[in-house]
PDB file of C-alpha atoms in Angstrom:
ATOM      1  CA  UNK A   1     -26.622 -48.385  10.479  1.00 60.00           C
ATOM      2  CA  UNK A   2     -28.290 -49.636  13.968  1.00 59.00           C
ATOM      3  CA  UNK A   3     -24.971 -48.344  15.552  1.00 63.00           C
ATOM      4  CA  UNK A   4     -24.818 -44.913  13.678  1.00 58.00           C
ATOM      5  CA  UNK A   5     -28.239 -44.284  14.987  1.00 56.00           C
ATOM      6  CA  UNK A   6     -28.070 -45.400  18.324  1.00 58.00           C
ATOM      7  CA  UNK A   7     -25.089 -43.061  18.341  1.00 56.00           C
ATOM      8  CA  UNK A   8     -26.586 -39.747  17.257  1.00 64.00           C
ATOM      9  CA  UNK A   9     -29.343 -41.085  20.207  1.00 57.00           C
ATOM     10  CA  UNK A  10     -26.887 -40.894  22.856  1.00 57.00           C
ATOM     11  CA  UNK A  11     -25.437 -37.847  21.219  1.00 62.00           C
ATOM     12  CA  UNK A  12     -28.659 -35.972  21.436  1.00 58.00           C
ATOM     13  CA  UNK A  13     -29.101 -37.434  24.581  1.00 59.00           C
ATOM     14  CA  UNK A  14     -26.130 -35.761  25.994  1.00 61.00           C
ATOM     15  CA  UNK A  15     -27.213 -32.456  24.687  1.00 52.00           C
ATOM     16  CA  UNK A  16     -30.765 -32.512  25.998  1.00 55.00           C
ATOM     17  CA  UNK A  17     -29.032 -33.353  29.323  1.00 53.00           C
ATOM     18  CA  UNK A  18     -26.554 -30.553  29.330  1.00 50.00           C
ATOM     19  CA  UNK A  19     -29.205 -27.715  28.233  1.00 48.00           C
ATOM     20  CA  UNK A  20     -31.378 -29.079  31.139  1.00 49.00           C
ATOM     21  CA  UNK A  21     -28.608 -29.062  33.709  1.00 48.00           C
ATOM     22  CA  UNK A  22     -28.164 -25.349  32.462  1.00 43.00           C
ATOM     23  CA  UNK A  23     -31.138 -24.746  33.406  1.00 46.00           C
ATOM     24  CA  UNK A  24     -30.705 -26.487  37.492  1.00 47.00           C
ATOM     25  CA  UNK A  25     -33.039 -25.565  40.128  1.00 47.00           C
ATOM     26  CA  UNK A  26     -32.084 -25.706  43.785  1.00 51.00           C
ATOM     27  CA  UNK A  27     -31.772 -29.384  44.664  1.00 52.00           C
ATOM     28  CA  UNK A  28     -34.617 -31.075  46.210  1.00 55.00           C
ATOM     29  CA  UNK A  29     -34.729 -33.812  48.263  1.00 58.00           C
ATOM     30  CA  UNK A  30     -37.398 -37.066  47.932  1.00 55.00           C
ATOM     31  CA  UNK A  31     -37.671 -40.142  49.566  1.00 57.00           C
ATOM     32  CA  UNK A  32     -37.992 -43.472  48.337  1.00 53.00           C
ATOM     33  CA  UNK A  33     -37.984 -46.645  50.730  1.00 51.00           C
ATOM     34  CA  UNK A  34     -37.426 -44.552  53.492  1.00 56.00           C
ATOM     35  CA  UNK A  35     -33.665 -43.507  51.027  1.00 58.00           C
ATOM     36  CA  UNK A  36     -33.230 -39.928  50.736  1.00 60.00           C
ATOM     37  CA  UNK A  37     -31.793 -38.503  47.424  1.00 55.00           C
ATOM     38  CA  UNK A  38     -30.958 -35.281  46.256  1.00 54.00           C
ATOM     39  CA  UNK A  39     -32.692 -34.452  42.861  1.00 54.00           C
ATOM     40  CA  UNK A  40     -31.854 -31.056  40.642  1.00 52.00           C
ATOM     41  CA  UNK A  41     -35.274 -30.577  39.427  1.00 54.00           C
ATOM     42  CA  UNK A  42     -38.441 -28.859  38.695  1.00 54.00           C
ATOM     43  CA  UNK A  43     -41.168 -29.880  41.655  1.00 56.00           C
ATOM     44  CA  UNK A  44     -43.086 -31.274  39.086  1.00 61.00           C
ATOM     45  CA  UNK A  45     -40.352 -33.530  37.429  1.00 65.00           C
ATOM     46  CA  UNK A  46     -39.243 -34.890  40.666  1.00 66.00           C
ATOM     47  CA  UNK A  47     -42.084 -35.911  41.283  1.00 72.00           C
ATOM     48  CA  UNK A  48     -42.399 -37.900  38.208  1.00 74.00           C
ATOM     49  CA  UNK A  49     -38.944 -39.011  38.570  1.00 71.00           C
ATOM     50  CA  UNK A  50     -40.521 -40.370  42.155  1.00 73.00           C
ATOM     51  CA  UNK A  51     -43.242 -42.502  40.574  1.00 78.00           C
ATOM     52  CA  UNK A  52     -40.835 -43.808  38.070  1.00 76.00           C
ATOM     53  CA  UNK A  53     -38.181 -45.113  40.559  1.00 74.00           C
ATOM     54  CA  UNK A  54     -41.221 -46.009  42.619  1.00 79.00           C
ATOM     55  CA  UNK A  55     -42.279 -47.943  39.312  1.00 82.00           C
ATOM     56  CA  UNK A  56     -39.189 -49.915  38.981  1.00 76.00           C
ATOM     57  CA  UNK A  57     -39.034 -50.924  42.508  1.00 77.00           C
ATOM     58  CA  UNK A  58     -42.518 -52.557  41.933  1.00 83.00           C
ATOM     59  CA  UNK A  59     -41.792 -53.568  38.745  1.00 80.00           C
ATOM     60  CA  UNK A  60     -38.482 -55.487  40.337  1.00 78.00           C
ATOM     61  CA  UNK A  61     -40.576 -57.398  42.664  1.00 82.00           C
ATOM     62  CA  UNK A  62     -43.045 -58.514  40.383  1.00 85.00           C
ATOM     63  CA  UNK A  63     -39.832 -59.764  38.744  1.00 81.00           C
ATOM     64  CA  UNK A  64     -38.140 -61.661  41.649  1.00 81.00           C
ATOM     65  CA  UNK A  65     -42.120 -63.483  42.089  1.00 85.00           C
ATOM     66  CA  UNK A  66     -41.981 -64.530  38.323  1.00 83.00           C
ATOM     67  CA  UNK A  67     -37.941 -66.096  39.032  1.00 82.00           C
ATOM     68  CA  UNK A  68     -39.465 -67.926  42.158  1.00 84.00           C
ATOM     69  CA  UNK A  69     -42.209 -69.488  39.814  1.00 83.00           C
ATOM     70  CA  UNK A  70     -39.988 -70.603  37.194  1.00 80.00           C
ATOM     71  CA  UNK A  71     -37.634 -72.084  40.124  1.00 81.00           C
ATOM     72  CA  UNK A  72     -40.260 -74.260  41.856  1.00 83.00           C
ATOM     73  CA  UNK A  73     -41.808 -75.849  38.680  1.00 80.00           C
ATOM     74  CA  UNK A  74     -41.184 -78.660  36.153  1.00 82.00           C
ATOM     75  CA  UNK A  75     -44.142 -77.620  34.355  1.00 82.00           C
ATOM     76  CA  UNK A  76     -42.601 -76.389  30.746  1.00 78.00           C
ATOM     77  CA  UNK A  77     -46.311 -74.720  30.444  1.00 82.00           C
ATOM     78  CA  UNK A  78     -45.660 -72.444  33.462  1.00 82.00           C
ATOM     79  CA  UNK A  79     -41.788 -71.567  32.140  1.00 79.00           C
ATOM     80  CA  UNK A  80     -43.210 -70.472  28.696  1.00 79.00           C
ATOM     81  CA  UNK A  81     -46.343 -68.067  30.689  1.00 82.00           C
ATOM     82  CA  UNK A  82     -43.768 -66.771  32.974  1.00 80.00           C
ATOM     83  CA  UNK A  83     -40.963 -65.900  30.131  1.00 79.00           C
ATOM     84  CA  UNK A  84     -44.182 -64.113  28.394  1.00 79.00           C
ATOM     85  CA  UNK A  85     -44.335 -62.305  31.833  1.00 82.00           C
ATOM     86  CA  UNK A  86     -40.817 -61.501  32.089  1.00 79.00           C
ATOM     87  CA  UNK A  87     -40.508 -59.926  28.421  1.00 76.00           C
ATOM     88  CA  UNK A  88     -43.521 -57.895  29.374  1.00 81.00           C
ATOM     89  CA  UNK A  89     -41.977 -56.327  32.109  1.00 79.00           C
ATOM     90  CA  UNK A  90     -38.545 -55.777  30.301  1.00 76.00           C
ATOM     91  CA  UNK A  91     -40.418 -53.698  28.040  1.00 76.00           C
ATOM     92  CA  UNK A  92     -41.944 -51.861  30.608  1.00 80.00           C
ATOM     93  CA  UNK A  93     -39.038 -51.427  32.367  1.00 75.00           C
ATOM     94  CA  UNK A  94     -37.126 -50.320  29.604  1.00 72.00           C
ATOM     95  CA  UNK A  95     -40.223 -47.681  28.658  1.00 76.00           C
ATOM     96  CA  UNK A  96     -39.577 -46.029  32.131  1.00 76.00           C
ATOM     97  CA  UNK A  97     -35.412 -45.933  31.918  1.00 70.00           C
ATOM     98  CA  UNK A  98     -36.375 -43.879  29.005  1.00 69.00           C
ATOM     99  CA  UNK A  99     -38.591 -41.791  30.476  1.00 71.00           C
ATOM    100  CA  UNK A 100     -36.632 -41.239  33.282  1.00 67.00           C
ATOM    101  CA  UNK A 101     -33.388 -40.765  31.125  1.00 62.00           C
ATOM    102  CA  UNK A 102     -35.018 -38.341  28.485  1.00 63.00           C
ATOM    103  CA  UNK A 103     -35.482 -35.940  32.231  1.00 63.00           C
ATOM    104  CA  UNK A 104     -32.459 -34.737  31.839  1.00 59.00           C
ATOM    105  CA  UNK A 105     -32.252 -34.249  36.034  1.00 55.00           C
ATOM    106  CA  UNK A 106     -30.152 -36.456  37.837  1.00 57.00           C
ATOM    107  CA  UNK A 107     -28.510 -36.970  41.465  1.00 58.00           C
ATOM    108  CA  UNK A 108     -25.178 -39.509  41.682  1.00 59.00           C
ATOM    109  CA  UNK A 109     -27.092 -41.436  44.388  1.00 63.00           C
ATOM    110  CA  UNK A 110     -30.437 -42.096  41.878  1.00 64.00           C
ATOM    111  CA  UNK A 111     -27.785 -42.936  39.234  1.00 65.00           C
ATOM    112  CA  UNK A 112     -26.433 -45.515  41.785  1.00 66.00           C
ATOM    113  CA  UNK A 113     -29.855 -46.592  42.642  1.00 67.00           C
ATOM    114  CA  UNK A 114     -30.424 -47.034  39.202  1.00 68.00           C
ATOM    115  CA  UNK A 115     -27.524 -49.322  38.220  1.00 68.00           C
ATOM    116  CA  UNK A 116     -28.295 -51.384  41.099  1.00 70.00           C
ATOM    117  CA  UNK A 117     -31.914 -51.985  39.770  1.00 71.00           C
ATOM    118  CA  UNK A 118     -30.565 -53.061  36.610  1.00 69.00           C
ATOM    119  CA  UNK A 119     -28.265 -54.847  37.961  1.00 70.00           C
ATOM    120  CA  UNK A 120     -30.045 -57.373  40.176  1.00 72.00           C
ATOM    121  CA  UNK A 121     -32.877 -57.314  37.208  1.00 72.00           C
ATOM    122  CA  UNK A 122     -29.567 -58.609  35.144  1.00 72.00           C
ATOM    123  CA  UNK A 123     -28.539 -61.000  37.814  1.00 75.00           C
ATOM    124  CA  UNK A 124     -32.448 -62.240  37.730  1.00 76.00           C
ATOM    125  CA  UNK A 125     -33.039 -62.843  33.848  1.00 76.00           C
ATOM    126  CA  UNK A 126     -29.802 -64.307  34.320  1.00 78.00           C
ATOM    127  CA  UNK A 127     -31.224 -67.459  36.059  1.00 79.00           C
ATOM    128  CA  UNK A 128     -34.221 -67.072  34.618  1.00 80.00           C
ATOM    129  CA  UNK A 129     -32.526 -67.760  31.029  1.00 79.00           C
ATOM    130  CA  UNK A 130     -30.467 -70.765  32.413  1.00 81.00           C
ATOM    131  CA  UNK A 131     -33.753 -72.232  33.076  1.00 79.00           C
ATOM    132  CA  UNK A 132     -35.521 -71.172  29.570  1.00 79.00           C
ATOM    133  CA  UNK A 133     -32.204 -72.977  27.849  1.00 80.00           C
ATOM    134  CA  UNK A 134     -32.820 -76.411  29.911  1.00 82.00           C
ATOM    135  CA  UNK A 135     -36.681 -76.582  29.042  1.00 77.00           C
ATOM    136  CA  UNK A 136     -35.508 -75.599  24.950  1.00 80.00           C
ATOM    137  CA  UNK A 137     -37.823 -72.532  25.388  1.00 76.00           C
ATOM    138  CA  UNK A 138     -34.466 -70.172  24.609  1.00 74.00           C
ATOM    139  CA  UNK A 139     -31.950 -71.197  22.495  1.00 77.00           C
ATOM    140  CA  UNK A 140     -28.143 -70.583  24.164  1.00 78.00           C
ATOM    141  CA  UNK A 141     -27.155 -67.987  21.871  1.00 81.00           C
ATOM    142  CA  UNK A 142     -30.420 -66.183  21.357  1.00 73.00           C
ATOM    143  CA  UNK A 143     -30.511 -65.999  25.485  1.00 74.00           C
ATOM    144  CA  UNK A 144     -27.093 -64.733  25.659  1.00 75.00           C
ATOM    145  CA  UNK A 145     -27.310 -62.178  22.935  1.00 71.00           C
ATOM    146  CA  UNK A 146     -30.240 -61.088  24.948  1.00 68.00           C
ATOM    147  CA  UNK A 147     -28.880 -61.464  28.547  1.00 69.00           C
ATOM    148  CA  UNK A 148     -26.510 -59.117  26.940  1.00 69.00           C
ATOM    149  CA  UNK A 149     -28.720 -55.872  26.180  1.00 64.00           C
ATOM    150  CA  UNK A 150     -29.672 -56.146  29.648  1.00 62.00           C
ATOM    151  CA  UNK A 151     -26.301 -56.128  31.711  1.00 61.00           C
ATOM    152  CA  UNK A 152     -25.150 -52.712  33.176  1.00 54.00           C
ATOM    153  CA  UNK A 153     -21.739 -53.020  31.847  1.00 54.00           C
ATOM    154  CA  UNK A 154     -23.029 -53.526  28.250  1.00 49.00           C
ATOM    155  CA  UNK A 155     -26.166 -51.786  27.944  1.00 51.00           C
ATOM    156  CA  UNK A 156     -26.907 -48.819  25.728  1.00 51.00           C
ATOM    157  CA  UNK A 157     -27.412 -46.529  28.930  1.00 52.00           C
ATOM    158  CA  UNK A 158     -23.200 -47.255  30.948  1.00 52.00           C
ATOM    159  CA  UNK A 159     -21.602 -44.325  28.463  1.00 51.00           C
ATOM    160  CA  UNK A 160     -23.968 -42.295  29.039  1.00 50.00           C
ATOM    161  CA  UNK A 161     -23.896 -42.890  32.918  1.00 52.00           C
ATOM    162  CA  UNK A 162     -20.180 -42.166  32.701  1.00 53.00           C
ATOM    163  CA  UNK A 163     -20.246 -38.899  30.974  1.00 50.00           C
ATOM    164  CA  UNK A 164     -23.116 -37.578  33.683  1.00 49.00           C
ATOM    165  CA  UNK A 165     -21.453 -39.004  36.717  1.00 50.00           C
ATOM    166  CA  UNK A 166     -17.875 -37.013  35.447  1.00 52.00           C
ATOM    167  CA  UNK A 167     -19.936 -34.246  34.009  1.00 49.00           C
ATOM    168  CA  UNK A 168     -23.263 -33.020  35.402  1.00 45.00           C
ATOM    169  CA  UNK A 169     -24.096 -35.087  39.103  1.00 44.00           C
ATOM    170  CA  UNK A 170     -23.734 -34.128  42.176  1.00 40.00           C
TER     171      UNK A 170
END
């Protein structure tokens, strides 16, 4: 059932993003980090699109403090705050890919930019989780089922990258 629905999600997903690329404006170009990248949207939307990439830069570096925190202690207190912190910010983070997916208006170098976010977020929990496993705050399985829904290669959002990258980018 979970699968049938998440299917008719991407589904509709792929159909809000083809009526919206239908509908392109002339490119426009924004900077982020001193990166330009070519965006087919309204003023308005890149904009948005802006903040949220903006976002999950800040959002990444709040994440890489947390890892160093749960690196440098012993403390199984600490550990247990931080993987409150971490699941906080997954959420958020995921909240934002969401946002920025249900646009519609994408470039091939912010879909690059993107993977590589959640990629070095995936690399991150990654060691994070090792370390939840050796206090017993995760159990193996539970962190690798979890680990999982956040690598690029697995996650809900690859297919989808695949058929815009082949179908709609730039």
């Amino acid at each position: 059932m979970k699968k049938l629905l998440f299917l008719i999600l991407v589904i509709s997903q792929i159909f809000s993003i083809a009526f919206a690329v239908e509908k392109k404006t002339n490119p426009r170009e924004i900077k982020i980090d001193g990166s330009s990248y070519t965006l087919i949207a309204p003023v308005k939307d890149a904009e948005k699109i802006k903040h949220n990439f903006i976002k999950l830069d800040e959002i990444l570096a709040e994440k890489w403090k947390i890892s160093e925190k749960i690196s440098s202690t012993e403390d199984k207190k600490i550990i247990e705050e931080q993987f409150d912190n971490i699941n906080k910010l997954m959420i958020e983070q995921d909240n934002i890919l969401k946002d920025i997916f249900q646009q519609g208006y994408y470039s091939h170098t912010l879909l690059v930019k993107f993977i590589n976010m959640r990629k070095s977020f995936s690399l991150s929990l990654n060691k994070d989780f090792e370390r939840f496993v050796q206090k017993e705050i995760a159990d193996r399985k539970a962190a690798d089922r979890f680990l999982q829904m956040f690598d690029v290669n697995t996650s809900q959002y690859e297919s989808v990258f695949m058929f815009l990258s082949k179908n709609y980018l730039q």
